[in-house]
């Protein structure tokens, strides 16, 4: 049996859940789930961590009252009409219920030896492992998904202005606004969509255009803009378009 899961999870995972809609229930004492998580079961660990993040006291209450967790496989349509692959329309989910709370986990069968049992243990979406995974997904999407590349944009077109995030700059604390007129080579860029709100701390004006072109400190940007710059850098993208900083 795969040593990354406990015996109960191993037996449950091996059931023929892909052909069953709303079947294959399994009930386990909370104490058993907690014990398996402590001894290294990846699935039980994921379940415990998720429930703790949603309702920190729920597991303690359920454990104290000898409650059970209910595990159930189900299959439902998932996806959108632009995706033709049947795999994107039917996904298998694991529903876990403890007391009044139910959590659903989206599941895939993995058969490749190097990938089987692999998981992203880091729950921080801003961590380096998380960005490494995201960059891999983005690369696969752009290279392998035909429908993701069906865009009606003239080849080489870019917005009139882009923010250079300083991906390879010796001054990582600064970003610069660049005019794209005359650019001969298309560039890869990301765009940030955000709510302006009642107060806009910084936006592009004729009066500050010169300042932004020569560079502004990253710390002078709103936190959402700082996060966007950090994200595109971690994804290996040099340019960023933010409407309030790129349009006069």
mmCIF file of C-alpha atoms in Angstrom:
data_model
loop_
_atom_site.group_PDB
_atom_site.id
_atom_site.type_symbol
_atom_site.label_atom_id
_atom_site.label_comp_id
_atom_site.label_asym_id
_atom_site.label_seq_id
_atom_site.Cartn_x
_atom_site.Cartn_y
_atom_site.Cartn_z
ATOM 1 C CA UNK A 1 0.000 0.000 0.000
ATOM 2 C CA UNK A 2 1.142 3.568 -0.601
ATOM 3 C CA UNK A 3 2.866 4.599 2.641
ATOM 4 C CA UNK A 4 1.748 8.221 2.180
ATOM 5 C CA UNK A 5 -1.812 7.314 3.198
ATOM 6 C CA UNK A 6 -3.249 5.304 6.071
ATOM 7 C CA UNK A 7 -4.871 1.902 5.578
ATOM 8 C CA UNK A 8 -8.410 3.317 5.714
ATOM 9 C CA UNK A 9 -7.655 5.988 3.110
ATOM 10 C CA UNK A 10 -5.825 3.470 0.944
ATOM 11 C CA UNK A 11 -8.823 1.129 0.903
ATOM 12 C CA UNK A 12 -11.206 4.000 0.251
ATOM 13 C CA UNK A 13 -9.151 5.511 -2.567
ATOM 14 C CA UNK A 14 -8.876 2.166 -4.338
ATOM 15 C CA UNK A 15 -12.656 1.771 -4.623
ATOM 16 C CA UNK A 16 -14.107 2.232 -8.111
ATOM 17 C CA UNK A 17 -15.378 5.724 -7.300
ATOM 18 C CA UNK A 18 -15.247 7.039 -10.895
ATOM 19 C CA UNK A 19 -18.284 4.935 -11.803
ATOM 20 C CA UNK A 20 -20.300 5.751 -8.684
ATOM 21 C CA UNK A 21 -22.414 8.876 -8.253
ATOM 22 C CA UNK A 22 -23.102 9.665 -4.611
ATOM 23 C CA UNK A 23 -22.002 6.270 -3.304
ATOM 24 C CA UNK A 24 -19.144 4.636 -1.395
ATOM 25 C CA UNK A 25 -19.617 6.209 2.053
ATOM 26 C CA UNK A 26 -17.081 5.623 4.795
ATOM 27 C CA UNK A 27 -17.486 6.685 8.432
ATOM 28 C CA UNK A 28 -14.494 7.053 10.757
ATOM 29 C CA UNK A 29 -14.054 8.246 14.310
ATOM 30 C CA UNK A 30 -12.500 11.702 14.478
ATOM 31 C CA UNK A 31 -9.870 10.251 16.798
ATOM 32 C CA UNK A 32 -8.821 7.848 14.055
ATOM 33 C CA UNK A 33 -8.548 10.625 11.459
ATOM 34 C CA UNK A 34 -6.485 12.782 13.832
ATOM 35 C CA UNK A 35 -4.249 9.840 14.690
ATOM 36 C CA UNK A 36 -3.651 8.996 11.034
ATOM 37 C CA UNK A 37 -2.808 12.636 10.307
ATOM 38 C CA UNK A 38 -0.258 12.631 13.138
ATOM 39 C CA UNK A 39 1.390 9.479 11.792
ATOM 40 C CA UNK A 40 1.792 10.833 8.249
ATOM 41 C CA UNK A 41 -1.345 10.105 6.195
ATOM 42 C CA UNK A 42 -1.334 12.823 3.533
ATOM 43 C CA UNK A 43 -5.067 12.699 2.928
ATOM 44 C CA UNK A 44 -5.971 12.864 6.613
ATOM 45 C CA UNK A 45 -3.490 15.713 7.068
ATOM 46 C CA UNK A 46 -5.126 17.680 4.257
ATOM 47 C CA UNK A 47 -8.570 17.086 5.756
ATOM 48 C CA UNK A 48 -7.514 18.070 9.281
ATOM 49 C CA UNK A 49 -5.718 21.210 8.067
ATOM 50 C CA UNK A 50 -8.722 22.305 6.014
ATOM 51 C CA UNK A 51 -11.220 21.870 8.836
ATOM 52 C CA UNK A 52 -8.906 23.659 11.277
ATOM 53 C CA UNK A 53 -8.613 26.600 8.880
ATOM 54 C CA UNK A 54 -12.413 26.885 8.584
ATOM 55 C CA UNK A 55 -13.540 26.168 12.155
ATOM 56 C CA UNK A 56 -10.584 25.724 14.537
ATOM 57 C CA UNK A 57 -12.663 24.245 17.398
ATOM 58 C CA UNK A 58 -14.801 21.870 15.350
ATOM 59 C CA UNK A 59 -12.426 18.906 15.471
ATOM 60 C CA UNK A 60 -11.932 19.286 19.234
ATOM 61 C CA UNK A 61 -15.689 19.307 19.827
ATOM 62 C CA UNK A 62 -16.268 16.355 17.499
ATOM 63 C CA UNK A 63 -13.420 14.398 19.094
ATOM 64 C CA UNK A 64 -14.683 15.064 22.621
ATOM 65 C CA UNK A 65 -18.129 13.760 21.642
ATOM 66 C CA UNK A 66 -16.850 10.647 19.809
ATOM 67 C CA UNK A 67 -18.225 11.906 16.500
ATOM 68 C CA UNK A 68 -17.405 10.391 13.141
ATOM 69 C CA UNK A 69 -16.278 11.894 9.861
ATOM 70 C CA UNK A 70 -18.204 10.806 6.772
ATOM 71 C CA UNK A 71 -16.209 10.295 3.563
ATOM 72 C CA UNK A 72 -18.106 10.142 0.282
ATOM 73 C CA UNK A 73 -17.078 10.125 -3.388
ATOM 74 C CA UNK A 74 -19.220 11.901 -5.947
ATOM 75 C CA UNK A 75 -18.891 12.967 -9.571
ATOM 76 C CA UNK A 76 -20.404 16.110 -11.051
ATOM 77 C CA UNK A 77 -20.013 18.228 -14.189
ATOM 78 C CA UNK A 78 -17.182 20.706 -13.951
ATOM 79 C CA UNK A 79 -15.729 23.060 -16.518
ATOM 80 C CA UNK A 80 -16.936 25.414 -19.233
ATOM 81 C CA UNK A 81 -18.237 25.137 -22.762
ATOM 82 C CA UNK A 82 -14.920 26.232 -24.283
ATOM 83 C CA UNK A 83 -13.173 23.085 -23.115
ATOM 84 C CA UNK A 84 -13.747 19.992 -25.192
ATOM 85 C CA UNK A 85 -11.955 17.399 -23.086
ATOM 86 C CA UNK A 86 -14.342 15.063 -21.217
ATOM 87 C CA UNK A 87 -11.849 15.078 -18.341
ATOM 88 C CA UNK A 88 -12.621 18.750 -17.779
ATOM 89 C CA UNK A 89 -16.350 18.085 -17.625
ATOM 90 C CA UNK A 90 -16.424 15.255 -15.116
ATOM 91 C CA UNK A 91 -14.262 15.499 -12.040
ATOM 92 C CA UNK A 92 -14.328 13.308 -8.990
ATOM 93 C CA UNK A 93 -14.763 14.982 -5.620
ATOM 94 C CA UNK A 94 -14.278 13.730 -2.092
ATOM 95 C CA UNK A 95 -16.812 15.172 0.355
ATOM 96 C CA UNK A 96 -15.883 14.993 4.036
ATOM 97 C CA UNK A 97 -18.538 15.876 6.628
ATOM 98 C CA UNK A 98 -17.897 16.528 10.318
ATOM 99 C CA UNK A 99 -20.861 17.677 12.394
ATOM 100 C CA UNK A 100 -22.547 20.488 10.410
ATOM 101 C CA UNK A 101 -19.584 21.283 8.151
ATOM 102 C CA UNK A 102 -18.855 19.617 4.796
ATOM 103 C CA UNK A 103 -15.687 20.194 2.798
ATOM 104 C CA UNK A 104 -15.163 19.075 -0.803
ATOM 105 C CA UNK A 105 -11.803 18.095 -2.263
ATOM 106 C CA UNK A 106 -11.309 17.840 -6.018
ATOM 107 C CA UNK A 107 -9.500 14.609 -6.886
ATOM 108 C CA UNK A 108 -7.489 13.197 -9.793
ATOM 109 C CA UNK A 109 -6.143 9.746 -10.475
ATOM 110 C CA UNK A 110 -2.354 9.847 -10.778
ATOM 111 C CA UNK A 111 -0.613 6.809 -12.229
ATOM 112 C CA UNK A 112 2.854 8.140 -13.049
ATOM 113 C CA UNK A 113 5.356 6.821 -10.530
ATOM 114 C CA UNK A 114 7.171 10.122 -10.055
ATOM 115 C CA UNK A 115 3.967 12.067 -9.511
ATOM 116 C CA UNK A 116 1.879 9.554 -7.574
ATOM 117 C CA UNK A 117 1.335 10.741 -4.057
ATOM 118 C CA UNK A 118 2.906 14.120 -4.733
ATOM 119 C CA UNK A 119 1.286 17.060 -3.022
ATOM 120 C CA UNK A 120 1.855 20.708 -2.286
ATOM 121 C CA UNK A 121 2.301 20.696 1.491
ATOM 122 C CA UNK A 122 2.871 24.455 1.711
ATOM 123 C CA UNK A 123 -0.464 26.158 2.405
ATOM 124 C CA UNK A 124 0.970 29.638 1.744
ATOM 125 C CA UNK A 125 0.014 30.665 -1.796
ATOM 126 C CA UNK A 126 2.807 33.245 -1.736
ATOM 127 C CA UNK A 127 5.579 30.743 -1.037
ATOM 128 C CA UNK A 128 8.249 29.736 -3.524
ATOM 129 C CA UNK A 129 6.919 26.148 -3.915
ATOM 130 C CA UNK A 130 3.446 27.537 -4.641
ATOM 131 C CA UNK A 131 4.780 29.889 -7.306
ATOM 132 C CA UNK A 132 6.878 27.110 -8.819
ATOM 133 C CA UNK A 133 3.714 25.034 -9.178
ATOM 134 C CA UNK A 134 1.746 28.001 -10.569
ATOM 135 C CA UNK A 135 4.465 28.788 -13.120
ATOM 136 C CA UNK A 136 4.432 25.155 -14.250
ATOM 137 C CA UNK A 137 0.643 25.217 -14.678
ATOM 138 C CA UNK A 138 0.809 28.483 -16.609
ATOM 139 C CA UNK A 139 3.522 27.149 -18.902
ATOM 140 C CA UNK A 140 1.572 23.953 -19.595
ATOM 141 C CA UNK A 141 -1.582 25.983 -20.229
ATOM 142 C CA UNK A 142 0.068 28.237 -22.800
ATOM 143 C CA UNK A 143 1.932 25.425 -24.554
ATOM 144 C CA UNK A 144 -0.574 22.575 -24.485
ATOM 145 C CA UNK A 145 -4.115 24.017 -24.280
ATOM 146 C CA UNK A 146 -5.310 25.019 -27.731
ATOM 147 C CA UNK A 147 -8.386 26.861 -26.481
ATOM 148 C CA UNK A 148 -6.333 29.002 -24.108
ATOM 149 C CA UNK A 149 -4.399 30.402 -27.070
ATOM 150 C CA UNK A 150 -7.402 31.340 -29.205
ATOM 151 C CA UNK A 151 -7.187 35.120 -28.830
ATOM 152 C CA UNK A 152 -7.996 37.719 -31.476
ATOM 153 C CA UNK A 153 -5.137 40.117 -30.764
ATOM 154 C CA UNK A 154 -2.889 41.349 -33.602
ATOM 155 C CA UNK A 155 0.533 39.772 -33.430
ATOM 156 C CA UNK A 156 2.957 41.953 -31.543
ATOM 157 C CA UNK A 157 0.283 44.263 -30.115
ATOM 158 C CA UNK A 158 0.949 45.686 -26.657
ATOM 159 C CA UNK A 159 -0.711 48.481 -24.660
ATOM 160 C CA UNK A 160 0.673 52.002 -25.074
ATOM 161 C CA UNK A 161 2.360 51.775 -21.678
ATOM 162 C CA UNK A 162 3.588 48.936 -19.485
ATOM 163 C CA UNK A 163 5.193 48.748 -16.075
ATOM 164 C CA UNK A 164 8.635 47.159 -16.060
ATOM 165 C CA UNK A 165 8.610 45.157 -12.835
ATOM 166 C CA UNK A 166 12.390 44.946 -12.698
ATOM 167 C CA UNK A 167 12.444 41.170 -13.008
ATOM 168 C CA UNK A 168 16.164 41.147 -13.801
ATOM 169 C CA UNK A 169 16.990 44.617 -12.528
ATOM 170 C CA UNK A 170 19.764 45.300 -9.986
ATOM 171 C CA UNK A 171 17.224 47.585 -8.276
ATOM 172 C CA UNK A 172 14.370 45.248 -7.240
ATOM 173 C CA UNK A 173 12.753 47.899 -5.029
ATOM 174 C CA UNK A 174 11.903 50.079 -8.027
ATOM 175 C CA UNK A 175 9.572 49.765 -11.020
ATOM 176 C CA UNK A 176 9.376 51.959 -14.117
ATOM 177 C CA UNK A 177 6.658 52.941 -16.562
ATOM 178 C CA UNK A 178 7.699 52.385 -20.178
ATOM 179 C CA UNK A 179 6.188 53.788 -23.373
ATOM 180 C CA UNK A 180 5.821 50.967 -25.914
ATOM 181 C CA UNK A 181 5.573 53.072 -29.070
ATOM 182 C CA UNK A 182 8.125 51.835 -31.584
ATOM 183 C CA UNK A 183 8.666 48.472 -29.931
ATOM 184 C CA UNK A 184 9.440 45.944 -32.654
ATOM 185 C CA UNK A 185 9.386 42.792 -30.557
ATOM 186 C CA UNK A 186 6.249 41.566 -28.766
ATOM 187 C CA UNK A 187 6.602 41.133 -25.022
ATOM 188 C CA UNK A 188 4.878 38.958 -22.484
ATOM 189 C CA UNK A 189 2.914 40.865 -19.880
ATOM 190 C CA UNK A 190 0.251 40.343 -17.234
ATOM 191 C CA UNK A 191 -2.703 42.594 -16.421
ATOM 192 C CA UNK A 192 -4.148 43.458 -13.032
ATOM 193 C CA UNK A 193 -7.881 44.040 -12.686
ATOM 194 C CA UNK A 194 -8.732 45.846 -9.473
ATOM 195 C CA UNK A 195 -11.393 47.921 -7.769
ATOM 196 C CA UNK A 196 -10.455 51.586 -7.746
ATOM 197 C CA UNK A 197 -12.611 52.442 -4.740
ATOM 198 C CA UNK A 198 -13.395 55.939 -3.522
ATOM 199 C CA UNK A 199 -9.752 56.808 -2.868
ATOM 200 C CA UNK A 200 -7.057 56.075 -5.438
ATOM 201 C CA UNK A 201 -3.682 56.657 -3.740
ATOM 202 C CA UNK A 202 -1.727 56.693 -6.987
ATOM 203 C CA UNK A 203 -2.716 57.035 -10.633
ATOM 204 C CA UNK A 204 -1.017 58.184 -13.805
ATOM 205 C CA UNK A 205 -1.385 61.886 -14.623
ATOM 206 C CA UNK A 206 0.419 64.264 -16.945
ATOM 207 C CA UNK A 207 1.935 65.812 -13.837
ATOM 208 C CA UNK A 208 3.578 62.592 -12.617
ATOM 209 C CA UNK A 209 4.273 60.847 -15.936
ATOM 210 C CA UNK A 210 7.940 61.898 -15.830
ATOM 211 C CA UNK A 211 8.292 60.521 -12.292
ATOM 212 C CA UNK A 212 6.827 57.115 -13.142
ATOM 213 C CA UNK A 213 8.963 56.819 -16.273
ATOM 214 C CA UNK A 214 12.105 57.415 -14.225
ATOM 215 C CA UNK A 215 10.968 54.949 -11.591
ATOM 216 C CA UNK A 216 9.075 54.799 -8.321
ATOM 217 C CA UNK A 217 9.720 52.757 -5.210
ATOM 218 C CA UNK A 218 7.726 49.566 -4.925
ATOM 219 C CA UNK A 219 6.913 50.469 -1.333
ATOM 220 C CA UNK A 220 5.093 53.608 -2.508
ATOM 221 C CA UNK A 221 2.499 51.506 -4.336
ATOM 222 C CA UNK A 222 -0.749 50.236 -2.775
ATOM 223 C CA UNK A 223 -0.428 46.763 -1.262
ATOM 224 C CA UNK A 224 -2.485 45.150 -4.031
ATOM 225 C CA UNK A 225 -0.100 46.600 -6.641
ATOM 226 C CA UNK A 226 2.924 45.401 -4.665
ATOM 227 C CA UNK A 227 1.433 41.896 -4.548
ATOM 228 C CA UNK A 228 0.815 42.003 -8.308
ATOM 229 C CA UNK A 229 4.436 42.982 -8.983
ATOM 230 C CA UNK A 230 5.685 40.203 -6.705
ATOM 231 C CA UNK A 231 3.390 37.678 -8.396
ATOM 232 C CA UNK A 232 4.438 38.431 -11.972
ATOM 233 C CA UNK A 233 8.100 38.419 -10.972
ATOM 234 C CA UNK A 234 7.706 34.995 -9.378
ATOM 235 C CA UNK A 235 5.990 33.769 -12.559
ATOM 236 C CA UNK A 236 8.898 35.036 -14.657
ATOM 237 C CA UNK A 237 6.943 37.859 -16.310
ATOM 238 C CA UNK A 238 8.736 41.184 -16.691
ATOM 239 C CA UNK A 239 5.895 43.516 -17.646
ATOM 240 C CA UNK A 240 2.636 44.379 -15.899
ATOM 241 C CA UNK A 241 -0.340 46.465 -17.053
ATOM 242 C CA UNK A 242 -2.372 48.248 -14.374
ATOM 243 C CA UNK A 243 -5.061 50.516 -15.775
ATOM 244 C CA UNK A 244 -4.676 53.324 -13.229
ATOM 245 C CA UNK A 245 -0.902 53.461 -13.758
ATOM 246 C CA UNK A 246 -0.830 52.923 -17.525
ATOM 247 C CA UNK A 247 -3.683 55.112 -18.797
ATOM 248 C CA UNK A 248 -3.884 58.889 -18.582
#
